[in-house]
Amino acid sequence: MHIAPYDNQNKPIVDVDDETVPLNYFNIVKLKKGQAFEYAVPGFETCIVPATGSIDVDIEGFKVADLGGRGVDVWDGEPEGVYVPTAARAQMVCTSDAAEVFVAGAKYDKVLEAFAVRNNELDLVQYGSDDTKTHRKIKHILGTRYHDKVGRLLVSELFTVGQGGWSGFPSHKHDTDRRDGDQIIETRHDETYNFRFRPNHGSGVQMLQRKEGKSGDAYHLVDGSTICLDSGYHPCAVLPGYEMYYFTILGGLSQRSLVQYFQPSHADQIETIPGIKDMIAKFK
């Protein structure tokens, strides 16, 4: 499902019990200097990530000062985040001239401890190549490093490297918990994206093929587009001459580690893309 950009007035874009991605939560909060925003999401653990600007965060007494710090856009510096335990009350106060803040969430009933992720504590992966049109960089905010501190939530930022090219290829899905004997071959993870382009009048396409051998859907992506993925194979691409970014939220049904199932007709392409196996491992 594609949600075109709109003024959400600091209200959730993907709320609890969403029909398409019930395991996800997503909000964009925009603040001016000195303005505050407070929230709590029962049944969901969340992560606060400034897209731009800086904020102070207070999670029921756990305080983080000057989180963020990026300037004009998401390419202007490294991300930072704060993990917010399930149902905890979190307040953010804008300390820069303005701030745009992502709030990512996954359904989870246990209560863990809050913690901050600074820009020197990210899991970074770069893979693909210009020749294969798959060159991209991933900045894991809640990645493998925090596997024992988070319940079901994975939060990352994905960037195309260079201008133009494909992401999420080879085509894969993760919509069903499946095993082959003792081996997990796929996990159910709902996924939500928010896209940005540089220059911001750029655009791209999100494909969604629900069944092997059958034609699927395609969505025109613009700066600020949100995509909710419940099932199916889902590569995306950016137009030549533009760079693409997407903020990624994954929420697992039964476990945090993501096991992707690669589309059989394209799975052999894994062997042609440099570094992709390291990328796959980082989502686990």
PDB file of C-alpha atoms in Angstrom:
ATOM      1  CA  MET A   1       0.000   0.000   0.000  1.00  0.00           C
ATOM      2  CA  HIS A   2       1.240   3.480  -0.907  1.00  0.00           C
ATOM      3  CA  ILE A   3       0.478   6.489   1.318  1.00  0.00           C
ATOM      4  CA  ALA A   4       1.180   9.738  -0.496  1.00  0.00           C
ATOM      5  CA  PRO A   5       2.937  12.460   1.518  1.00  0.00           C
ATOM      6  CA  TYR A   6       0.595  14.701   3.496  1.00  0.00           C
ATOM      7  CA  ASP A   7       0.591  16.916   6.583  1.00  0.00           C
ATOM      8  CA  ASN A   8      -0.059  14.337   9.281  1.00  0.00           C
ATOM      9  CA  GLN A   9      -0.022  17.044  12.012  1.00  0.00           C
ATOM     10  CA  ASN A  10       2.147  14.820  14.237  1.00  0.00           C
ATOM     11  CA  LYS A  11      -0.457  12.045  14.202  1.00  0.00           C
ATOM     12  CA  PRO A  12       0.523   8.452  13.319  1.00  0.00           C
ATOM     13  CA  ILE A  13       0.765   7.642   9.629  1.00  0.00           C
ATOM     14  CA  VAL A  14       0.639   3.938  10.489  1.00  0.00           C
ATOM     15  CA  ASP A  15      -1.245   3.535  13.758  1.00  0.00           C
ATOM     16  CA  VAL A  16      -1.716   0.492  15.988  1.00  0.00           C
ATOM     17  CA  ASP A  17      -3.852  -2.288  14.483  1.00  0.00           C
ATOM     18  CA  ASP A  18      -3.226  -1.064  10.946  1.00  0.00           C
ATOM     19  CA  GLU A  19      -5.087  -3.263   8.460  1.00  0.00           C
ATOM     20  CA  THR A  20      -2.054  -3.742   6.200  1.00  0.00           C
ATOM     21  CA  VAL A  21       0.853  -3.870   8.669  1.00  0.00           C
ATOM     22  CA  PRO A  22      -0.561  -4.605  12.145  1.00  0.00           C
ATOM     23  CA  LEU A  23       2.938  -5.317  13.502  1.00  0.00           C
ATOM     24  CA  ASN A  24       4.195  -1.793  12.630  1.00  0.00           C
ATOM     25  CA  TYR A  25       3.773   1.740  13.937  1.00  0.00           C
ATOM     26  CA  PHE A  26       5.029   4.913  12.235  1.00  0.00           C
ATOM     27  CA  ASN A  27       4.775   8.613  12.956  1.00  0.00           C
ATOM     28  CA  ILE A  28       6.518  11.730  11.663  1.00  0.00           C
ATOM     29  CA  VAL A  29       6.770  14.545  14.204  1.00  0.00           C
ATOM     30  CA  LYS A  30       7.695  18.088  13.110  1.00  0.00           C
ATOM     31  CA  LEU A  31       8.706  20.632  15.736  1.00  0.00           C
ATOM     32  CA  LYS A  32      10.076  24.164  15.996  1.00  0.00           C
ATOM     33  CA  LYS A  33      12.688  25.180  18.547  1.00  0.00           C
ATOM     34  CA  GLY A  34      11.369  24.751  22.086  1.00  0.00           C
ATOM     35  CA  GLN A  35       8.277  22.814  21.058  1.00  0.00           C
ATOM     36  CA  ALA A  36       7.589  19.502  22.786  1.00  0.00           C
ATOM     37  CA  PHE A  37       5.801  16.321  21.768  1.00  0.00           C
ATOM     38  CA  GLU A  38       4.833  13.455  24.064  1.00  0.00           C
ATOM     39  CA  TYR A  39       3.550   9.996  23.223  1.00  0.00           C
ATOM     40  CA  ALA A  40       3.069   6.438  24.508  1.00  0.00           C
ATOM     41  CA  VAL A  41       2.043   3.425  22.426  1.00  0.00           C
ATOM     42  CA  PRO A  42       0.564   0.558  24.467  1.00  0.00           C
ATOM     43  CA  GLY A  43       1.614  -2.824  23.085  1.00  0.00           C
ATOM     44  CA  PHE A  44       4.417  -1.398  20.940  1.00  0.00           C
ATOM     45  CA  GLU A  45       8.122  -0.814  21.488  1.00  0.00           C
ATOM     46  CA  THR A  46       9.337   2.225  19.554  1.00  0.00           C
ATOM     47  CA  CYS A  47      12.456   4.025  18.381  1.00  0.00           C
ATOM     48  CA  ILE A  48      12.886   7.792  18.010  1.00  0.00           C
ATOM     49  CA  VAL A  49      15.132   8.850  15.097  1.00  0.00           C
ATOM     50  CA  PRO A  50      15.540  12.503  14.071  1.00  0.00           C
ATOM     51  CA  ALA A  51      15.526  12.804  10.283  1.00  0.00           C
ATOM     52  CA  THR A  52      16.832  16.359  10.649  1.00  0.00           C
ATOM     53  CA  GLY A  53      17.472  18.662  13.574  1.00  0.00           C
ATOM     54  CA  SER A  54      18.181  17.880  17.237  1.00  0.00           C
ATOM     55  CA  ILE A  55      15.991  16.972  20.186  1.00  0.00           C
ATOM     56  CA  ASP A  56      16.227  16.236  23.897  1.00  0.00           C
ATOM     57  CA  VAL A  57      14.411  13.043  24.906  1.00  0.00           C
ATOM     58  CA  ASP A  58      13.011  12.019  28.286  1.00  0.00           C
ATOM     59  CA  ILE A  59      11.653   8.472  28.677  1.00  0.00           C
ATOM     60  CA  GLU A  60      10.206   8.307  32.174  1.00  0.00           C
ATOM     61  CA  GLY A  61      13.434   9.662  33.633  1.00  0.00           C
ATOM     62  CA  PHE A  62      15.896   8.214  31.114  1.00  0.00           C
ATOM     63  CA  LYS A  63      17.256  11.352  29.432  1.00  0.00           C
ATOM     64  CA  VAL A  64      19.182  11.842  26.199  1.00  0.00           C
ATOM     65  CA  ALA A  65      20.452  15.294  25.194  1.00  0.00           C
ATOM     66  CA  ASP A  66      20.939  16.624  21.670  1.00  0.00           C
ATOM     67  CA  LEU A  67      19.887  13.518  19.777  1.00  0.00           C
ATOM     68  CA  GLY A  68      20.321  13.869  16.034  1.00  0.00           C
ATOM     69  CA  GLY A  69      22.049  16.885  14.544  1.00  0.00           C
ATOM     70  CA  ARG A  70      21.598  16.413  10.810  1.00  0.00           C
ATOM     71  CA  GLY A  71      21.079  19.577   8.797  1.00  0.00           C
ATOM     72  CA  VAL A  72      19.076  20.088   5.636  1.00  0.00           C
ATOM     73  CA  ASP A  73      18.288  16.440   4.858  1.00  0.00           C
ATOM     74  CA  VAL A  74      18.996  12.791   5.740  1.00  0.00           C
ATOM     75  CA  TRP A  75      22.220  12.841   3.703  1.00  0.00           C
ATOM     76  CA  ASP A  76      23.643  15.537   5.976  1.00  0.00           C
ATOM     77  CA  GLY A  77      25.309  13.396   8.666  1.00  0.00           C
ATOM     78  CA  GLU A  78      24.752  10.118  10.481  1.00  0.00           C
ATOM     79  CA  PRO A  79      21.532   9.008  12.213  1.00  0.00           C
ATOM     80  CA  GLU A  80      20.997   8.577  15.934  1.00  0.00           C
ATOM     81  CA  GLY A  81      18.157   6.953  17.838  1.00  0.00           C
ATOM     82  CA  VAL A  82      16.626   6.169  21.211  1.00  0.00           C
ATOM     83  CA  TYR A  83      14.877   2.892  22.029  1.00  0.00           C
ATOM     84  CA  VAL A  84      11.606   3.418  23.902  1.00  0.00           C
ATOM     85  CA  PRO A  85      10.244   0.413  25.845  1.00  0.00           C
ATOM     86  CA  THR A  86       6.732  -0.880  25.243  1.00  0.00           C
ATOM     87  CA  ALA A  87       4.046   1.578  26.405  1.00  0.00           C
ATOM     88  CA  ALA A  88       6.627   3.923  27.983  1.00  0.00           C
ATOM     89  CA  ARG A  89       5.876   7.637  27.933  1.00  0.00           C
ATOM     90  CA  ALA A  90       8.411   9.543  25.862  1.00  0.00           C
ATOM     91  CA  GLN A  91       8.806  13.297  25.478  1.00  0.00           C
ATOM     92  CA  MET A  92      10.922  15.055  22.882  1.00  0.00           C
ATOM     93  CA  VAL A  93      11.816  18.756  22.864  1.00  0.00           C
ATOM     94  CA  CYS A  94      13.291  20.447  19.792  1.00  0.00           C
ATOM     95  CA  THR A  95      16.683  22.057  20.529  1.00  0.00           C
ATOM     96  CA  SER A  96      17.502  23.179  16.969  1.00  0.00           C
ATOM     97  CA  ASP A  97      15.646  25.722  14.838  1.00  0.00           C
ATOM     98  CA  ALA A  98      13.426  22.882  13.608  1.00  0.00           C
ATOM     99  CA  ALA A  99      13.320  19.100  13.677  1.00  0.00           C
ATOM    100  CA  GLU A 100      11.623  16.327  11.760  1.00  0.00           C
ATOM    101  CA  VAL A 101      11.518  13.113  13.774  1.00  0.00           C
ATOM    102  CA  PHE A 102      10.644   9.556  12.793  1.00  0.00           C
ATOM    103  CA  VAL A 103       8.979   7.314  15.383  1.00  0.00           C
ATOM    104  CA  ALA A 104       9.204   3.632  14.428  1.00  0.00           C
ATOM    105  CA  GLY A 105       7.420   0.851  16.284  1.00  0.00           C
ATOM    106  CA  ALA A 106       6.824  -2.889  16.420  1.00  0.00           C
ATOM    107  CA  LYS A 107       4.221  -4.857  18.327  1.00  0.00           C
ATOM    108  CA  TYR A 108       5.738  -6.347  21.488  1.00  0.00           C
ATOM    109  CA  ASP A 109       4.265  -7.031  24.905  1.00  0.00           C
ATOM    110  CA  LYS A 110       7.321  -7.238  27.170  1.00  0.00           C
ATOM    111  CA  VAL A 111       8.937  -4.169  28.742  1.00  0.00           C
ATOM    112  CA  LEU A 112      12.700  -3.774  28.268  1.00  0.00           C
ATOM    113  CA  GLU A 113      15.126  -0.931  29.110  1.00  0.00           C
ATOM    114  CA  ALA A 114      15.543   2.357  27.263  1.00  0.00           C
ATOM    115  CA  PHE A 115      18.892   3.106  25.617  1.00  0.00           C
ATOM    116  CA  ALA A 116      20.417   5.526  23.115  1.00  0.00           C
ATOM    117  CA  VAL A 117      22.241   4.766  19.861  1.00  0.00           C
ATOM    118  CA  ARG A 118      24.772   7.440  18.947  1.00  0.00           C
ATOM    119  CA  ASN A 119      26.266   7.899  15.495  1.00  0.00           C
ATOM    120  CA  ASN A 120      29.416   5.947  16.395  1.00  0.00           C
ATOM    121  CA  GLU A 121      27.325   2.956  17.512  1.00  0.00           C
ATOM    122  CA  LEU A 122      25.637   2.065  14.229  1.00  0.00           C
ATOM    123  CA  ASP A 123      25.916  -1.172  12.254  1.00  0.00           C
ATOM    124  CA  LEU A 124      27.048  -0.107   8.779  1.00  0.00           C
ATOM    125  CA  VAL A 125      26.894  -2.202   5.608  1.00  0.00           C
ATOM    126  CA  GLN A 126      27.698  -1.274   2.029  1.00  0.00           C
ATOM    127  CA  TYR A 127      27.132  -3.760  -0.765  1.00  0.00           C
ATOM    128  CA  GLY A 128      26.364  -4.167  -4.433  1.00  0.00           C
ATOM    129  CA  SER A 129      28.090  -2.485  -7.332  1.00  0.00           C
ATOM    130  CA  ASP A 130      27.552   0.101 -10.021  1.00  0.00           C
ATOM    131  CA  ASP A 131      27.845  -2.657 -12.643  1.00  0.00           C
ATOM    132  CA  THR A 132      24.969  -4.637 -11.139  1.00  0.00           C
ATOM    133  CA  LYS A 133      22.916  -1.449 -10.508  1.00  0.00           C
ATOM    134  CA  THR A 134      22.538  -2.542  -6.856  1.00  0.00           C
ATOM    135  CA  HIS A 135      25.020  -0.300  -5.019  1.00  0.00           C
ATOM    136  CA  ARG A 136      23.661   0.828  -1.656  1.00  0.00           C
ATOM    137  CA  LYS A 137      24.562   1.621   1.946  1.00  0.00           C
ATOM    138  CA  ILE A 138      22.608   0.546   5.031  1.00  0.00           C
ATOM    139  CA  LYS A 139      22.838   2.239   8.422  1.00  0.00           C
ATOM    140  CA  HIS A 140      21.311  -0.042  11.052  1.00  0.00           C
ATOM    141  CA  ILE A 141      20.124   1.943  14.058  1.00  0.00           C
ATOM    142  CA  LEU A 142      18.514  -1.021  15.798  1.00  0.00           C
ATOM    143  CA  GLY A 143      20.480  -3.815  14.135  1.00  0.00           C
ATOM    144  CA  THR A 144      22.270  -6.964  15.221  1.00  0.00           C
ATOM    145  CA  ARG A 145      24.342  -5.093  17.812  1.00  0.00           C
ATOM    146  CA  TYR A 146      21.227  -4.615  19.942  1.00  0.00           C
ATOM    147  CA  HIS A 147      19.622  -8.004  19.410  1.00  0.00           C
ATOM    148  CA  ASP A 148      19.484  -8.818  23.136  1.00  0.00           C
ATOM    149  CA  LYS A 149      18.103  -5.377  24.066  1.00  0.00           C
ATOM    150  CA  VAL A 150      15.150  -5.158  21.660  1.00  0.00           C
ATOM    151  CA  GLY A 151      12.064  -7.356  21.289  1.00  0.00           C
ATOM    152  CA  ARG A 152      10.813  -7.464  17.668  1.00  0.00           C
ATOM    153  CA  LEU A 153      11.861  -4.138  16.142  1.00  0.00           C
ATOM    154  CA  LEU A 154      14.475  -3.563  13.422  1.00  0.00           C
ATOM    155  CA  VAL A 155      15.161   0.041  12.324  1.00  0.00           C
ATOM    156  CA  SER A 156      17.501   1.035   9.498  1.00  0.00           C
ATOM    157  CA  GLU A 157      18.227   3.724   6.937  1.00  0.00           C
ATOM    158  CA  LEU A 158      18.956   2.632   3.370  1.00  0.00           C
ATOM    159  CA  PHE A 159      20.703   4.770   0.755  1.00  0.00           C
ATOM    160  CA  THR A 160      21.342   4.208  -2.920  1.00  0.00           C
ATOM    161  CA  VAL A 161      25.005   4.836  -3.737  1.00  0.00           C
ATOM    162  CA  GLY A 162      25.458   6.883  -6.874  1.00  0.00           C
ATOM    163  CA  GLN A 163      22.467   7.908  -8.919  1.00  0.00           C
ATOM    164  CA  GLY A 164      19.852   5.460 -10.132  1.00  0.00           C
ATOM    165  CA  GLY A 165      19.689   1.734  -9.485  1.00  0.00           C
ATOM    166  CA  TRP A 166      17.777  -0.988  -7.671  1.00  0.00           C
ATOM    167  CA  SER A 167      17.261  -1.831  -4.027  1.00  0.00           C
ATOM    168  CA  GLY A 168      15.687  -4.891  -2.423  1.00  0.00           C
ATOM    169  CA  PHE A 169      16.969  -7.098  -5.221  1.00  0.00           C
ATOM    170  CA  PRO A 170      17.046 -10.057  -5.689  1.00  0.00           C
ATOM    171  CA  SER A 171      13.318  -9.919  -5.109  1.00  0.00           C
ATOM    172  CA  HIS A 172      12.419 -11.364  -1.713  1.00  0.00           C
ATOM    173  CA  LYS A 173       9.575 -11.603   0.735  1.00  0.00           C
ATOM    174  CA  HIS A 174       9.064 -12.186   4.471  1.00  0.00           C
ATOM    175  CA  ASP A 175       5.340 -12.610   5.041  1.00  0.00           C
ATOM    176  CA  THR A 176       5.055 -16.127   6.532  1.00  0.00           C
ATOM    177  CA  ASP A 177       6.700 -18.007   9.387  1.00  0.00           C
ATOM    178  CA  ARG A 178       7.927 -21.168   7.631  1.00  0.00           C
ATOM    179  CA  ARG A 179      10.276 -24.007   8.468  1.00  0.00           C
ATOM    180  CA  ASP A 180      11.843 -26.874   6.589  1.00  0.00           C
ATOM    181  CA  GLY A 181      12.397 -29.322   9.426  1.00  0.00           C
ATOM    182  CA  ASP A 182      14.580 -27.541  11.975  1.00  0.00           C
ATOM    183  CA  GLN A 183      15.586 -24.797   9.535  1.00  0.00           C
ATOM    184  CA  ILE A 184      13.715 -21.496   9.377  1.00  0.00           C
ATOM    185  CA  ILE A 185      13.315 -20.596   5.708  1.00  0.00           C
ATOM    186  CA  GLU A 186      11.179 -17.456   6.119  1.00  0.00           C
ATOM    187  CA  THR A 187       9.834 -15.220   8.891  1.00  0.00           C
ATOM    188  CA  ARG A 188       6.767 -13.008   9.065  1.00  0.00           C
ATOM    189  CA  HIS A 189       7.953  -9.409   9.314  1.00  0.00           C
ATOM    190  CA  ASP A 190       5.657  -6.508   8.429  1.00  0.00           C
ATOM    191  CA  GLU A 191       7.616  -3.660   6.836  1.00  0.00           C
ATOM    192  CA  THR A 192       7.075   0.083   6.461  1.00  0.00           C
ATOM    193  CA  TYR A 193       9.218   2.517   4.436  1.00  0.00           C
ATOM    194  CA  ASN A 194       9.402   6.293   4.177  1.00  0.00           C
ATOM    195  CA  PHE A 195      11.229   7.547   1.082  1.00  0.00           C
ATOM    196  CA  ARG A 196      13.301  10.663   0.379  1.00  0.00           C
ATOM    197  CA  PHE A 197      15.052  11.752  -2.823  1.00  0.00           C
ATOM    198  CA  ARG A 198      17.992  13.996  -3.631  1.00  0.00           C
ATOM    199  CA  PRO A 199      17.233  16.330  -5.367  1.00  0.00           C
ATOM    200  CA  ASN A 200      13.827  16.123  -3.722  1.00  0.00           C
ATOM    201  CA  HIS A 201      11.899  16.324  -7.005  1.00  0.00           C
ATOM    202  CA  GLY A 202      13.288  12.893  -7.855  1.00  0.00           C
ATOM    203  CA  SER A 203      11.149   9.781  -7.818  1.00  0.00           C
ATOM    204  CA  GLY A 204      11.181   6.019  -8.048  1.00  0.00           C
ATOM    205  CA  VAL A 205       9.025   2.925  -8.162  1.00  0.00           C
ATOM    206  CA  GLN A 206       8.057   0.264  -5.615  1.00  0.00           C
ATOM    207  CA  MET A 207       7.135  -3.095  -7.095  1.00  0.00           C
ATOM    208  CA  LEU A 208       5.001  -5.646  -5.263  1.00  0.00           C
ATOM    209  CA  GLN A 209       4.510  -9.114  -6.738  1.00  0.00           C
ATOM    210  CA  ARG A 210       2.339 -11.273  -4.516  1.00  0.00           C
ATOM    211  CA  LYS A 211       2.632 -14.537  -6.455  1.00  0.00           C
ATOM    212  CA  GLU A 212       5.433 -16.111  -8.471  1.00  0.00           C
ATOM    213  CA  GLY A 213       4.677 -15.970 -12.191  1.00  0.00           C
ATOM    214  CA  LYS A 214       1.846 -13.447 -11.792  1.00  0.00           C
ATOM    215  CA  SER A 215       1.968  -9.729 -12.533  1.00  0.00           C
ATOM    216  CA  GLY A 216       1.866  -7.492  -9.477  1.00  0.00           C
ATOM    217  CA  ASP A 217       1.493  -3.837  -8.572  1.00  0.00           C
ATOM    218  CA  ALA A 218       3.772  -0.820  -8.896  1.00  0.00           C
ATOM    219  CA  TYR A 219       3.633   2.433  -6.914  1.00  0.00           C
ATOM    220  CA  HIS A 220       5.060   5.777  -7.961  1.00  0.00           C
ATOM    221  CA  LEU A 221       7.330   7.020  -5.153  1.00  0.00           C
ATOM    222  CA  VAL A 222       7.922  10.699  -4.465  1.00  0.00           C
ATOM    223  CA  ASP A 223       9.716  12.545  -1.672  1.00  0.00           C
ATOM    224  CA  GLY A 224       7.850  11.640   1.517  1.00  0.00           C
ATOM    225  CA  SER A 225       6.031   8.555   0.195  1.00  0.00           C
ATOM    226  CA  THR A 226       5.233   5.843   2.748  1.00  0.00           C
ATOM    227  CA  ILE A 227       4.959   2.196   1.693  1.00  0.00           C
ATOM    228  CA  CYS A 228       3.386  -0.547   3.837  1.00  0.00           C
ATOM    229  CA  LEU A 229       4.308  -4.113   2.899  1.00  0.00           C
ATOM    230  CA  ASP A 230       2.331  -7.047   4.256  1.00  0.00           C
ATOM    231  CA  SER A 231       3.161  -9.725   1.683  1.00  0.00           C
ATOM    232  CA  GLY A 232       4.885 -10.386  -1.608  1.00  0.00           C
ATOM    233  CA  TYR A 233       8.204  -9.747  -3.353  1.00  0.00           C
ATOM    234  CA  HIS A 234       9.123  -6.071  -3.192  1.00  0.00           C
ATOM    235  CA  PRO A 235      12.146  -4.579  -5.006  1.00  0.00           C
ATOM    236  CA  CYS A 236      12.270  -0.829  -5.633  1.00  0.00           C
ATOM    237  CA  ALA A 237      14.215   1.488  -7.927  1.00  0.00           C
ATOM    238  CA  VAL A 238      15.168   5.150  -8.298  1.00  0.00           C
ATOM    239  CA  LEU A 239      15.304   7.131 -11.546  1.00  0.00           C
ATOM    240  CA  PRO A 240      18.718   7.750 -13.111  1.00  0.00           C
ATOM    241  CA  GLY A 241      20.193  11.049 -11.939  1.00  0.00           C
ATOM    242  CA  TYR A 242      18.704  10.874  -8.417  1.00  0.00           C
ATOM    243  CA  GLU A 243      19.645   9.411  -5.063  1.00  0.00           C
ATOM    244  CA  MET A 244      17.103   7.545  -2.959  1.00  0.00           C
ATOM    245  CA  TYR A 245      16.799   7.014   0.800  1.00  0.00           C
ATOM    246  CA  TYR A 246      14.279   5.056   2.768  1.00  0.00           C
ATOM    247  CA  PHE A 247      13.664   4.775   6.493  1.00  0.00           C
ATOM    248  CA  THR A 248      12.866   1.139   7.228  1.00  0.00           C
ATOM    249  CA  ILE A 249      10.734  -0.374  10.000  1.00  0.00           C
ATOM    250  CA  LEU A 250      10.506  -4.141  10.405  1.00  0.00           C
ATOM    251  CA  GLY A 251       8.352  -5.832  13.036  1.00  0.00           C
ATOM    252  CA  GLY A 252       8.543  -9.585  13.520  1.00  0.00           C
ATOM    253  CA  LEU A 253       5.586 -11.764  14.455  1.00  0.00           C
ATOM    254  CA  SER A 254       7.472 -14.481  16.349  1.00  0.00           C
ATOM    255  CA  GLN A 255      11.111 -13.350  16.435  1.00  0.00           C
ATOM    256  CA  ARG A 256      13.312 -10.337  15.811  1.00  0.00           C
ATOM    257  CA  SER A 257      15.772 -11.934  13.365  1.00  0.00           C
ATOM    258  CA  LEU A 258      14.642 -11.521   9.765  1.00  0.00           C
ATOM    259  CA  VAL A 259      14.847 -14.485   7.388  1.00  0.00           C
ATOM    260  CA  GLN A 260      14.159 -13.401   3.824  1.00  0.00           C
ATOM    261  CA  TYR A 261      12.846 -15.800   1.202  1.00  0.00           C
ATOM    262  CA  PHE A 262      14.325 -14.974  -2.175  1.00  0.00           C
ATOM    263  CA  GLN A 263      12.130 -15.358  -5.226  1.00  0.00           C
ATOM    264  CA  PRO A 264      13.183 -18.647  -6.860  1.00  0.00           C
ATOM    265  CA  SER A 265      13.336 -17.161 -10.364  1.00  0.00           C
ATOM    266  CA  HIS A 266      15.853 -14.525  -9.204  1.00  0.00           C
ATOM    267  CA  ALA A 267      17.607 -16.182  -6.259  1.00  0.00           C
ATOM    268  CA  ASP A 268      20.728 -17.051  -8.289  1.00  0.00           C
ATOM    269  CA  GLN A 269      21.430 -13.298  -8.577  1.00  0.00           C
ATOM    270  CA  ILE A 270      22.664 -13.386  -4.963  1.00  0.00           C
ATOM    271  CA  GLU A 271      25.910 -14.819  -6.305  1.00  0.00           C
ATOM    272  CA  THR A 272      26.427 -11.840  -8.646  1.00  0.00           C
ATOM    273  CA  ILE A 273      26.020  -8.987  -6.122  1.00  0.00           C
ATOM    274  CA  PRO A 274      29.153  -8.175  -4.092  1.00  0.00           C
ATOM    275  CA  GLY A 275      28.647  -8.122  -0.316  1.00  0.00           C
ATOM    276  CA  ILE A 276      24.953  -9.022  -0.319  1.00  0.00           C
ATOM    277  CA  LYS A 277      25.446 -12.009   1.983  1.00  0.00           C
ATOM    278  CA  ASP A 278      26.888  -9.702   4.646  1.00  0.00           C
ATOM    279  CA  MET A 279      23.822  -7.492   4.222  1.00  0.00           C
ATOM    280  CA  ILE A 280      21.485 -10.446   4.720  1.00  0.00           C
ATOM    281  CA  ALA A 281      23.341 -11.456   7.891  1.00  0.00           C
ATOM    282  CA  LYS A 282      23.052  -7.954   9.381  1.00  0.00           C
ATOM    283  CA  PHE A 283      19.232  -8.174   9.393  1.00  0.00           C
ATOM    284  CA  LYS A 284      19.485 -11.240  11.623  1.00  0.00           C
TER     285      LYS A 284
END
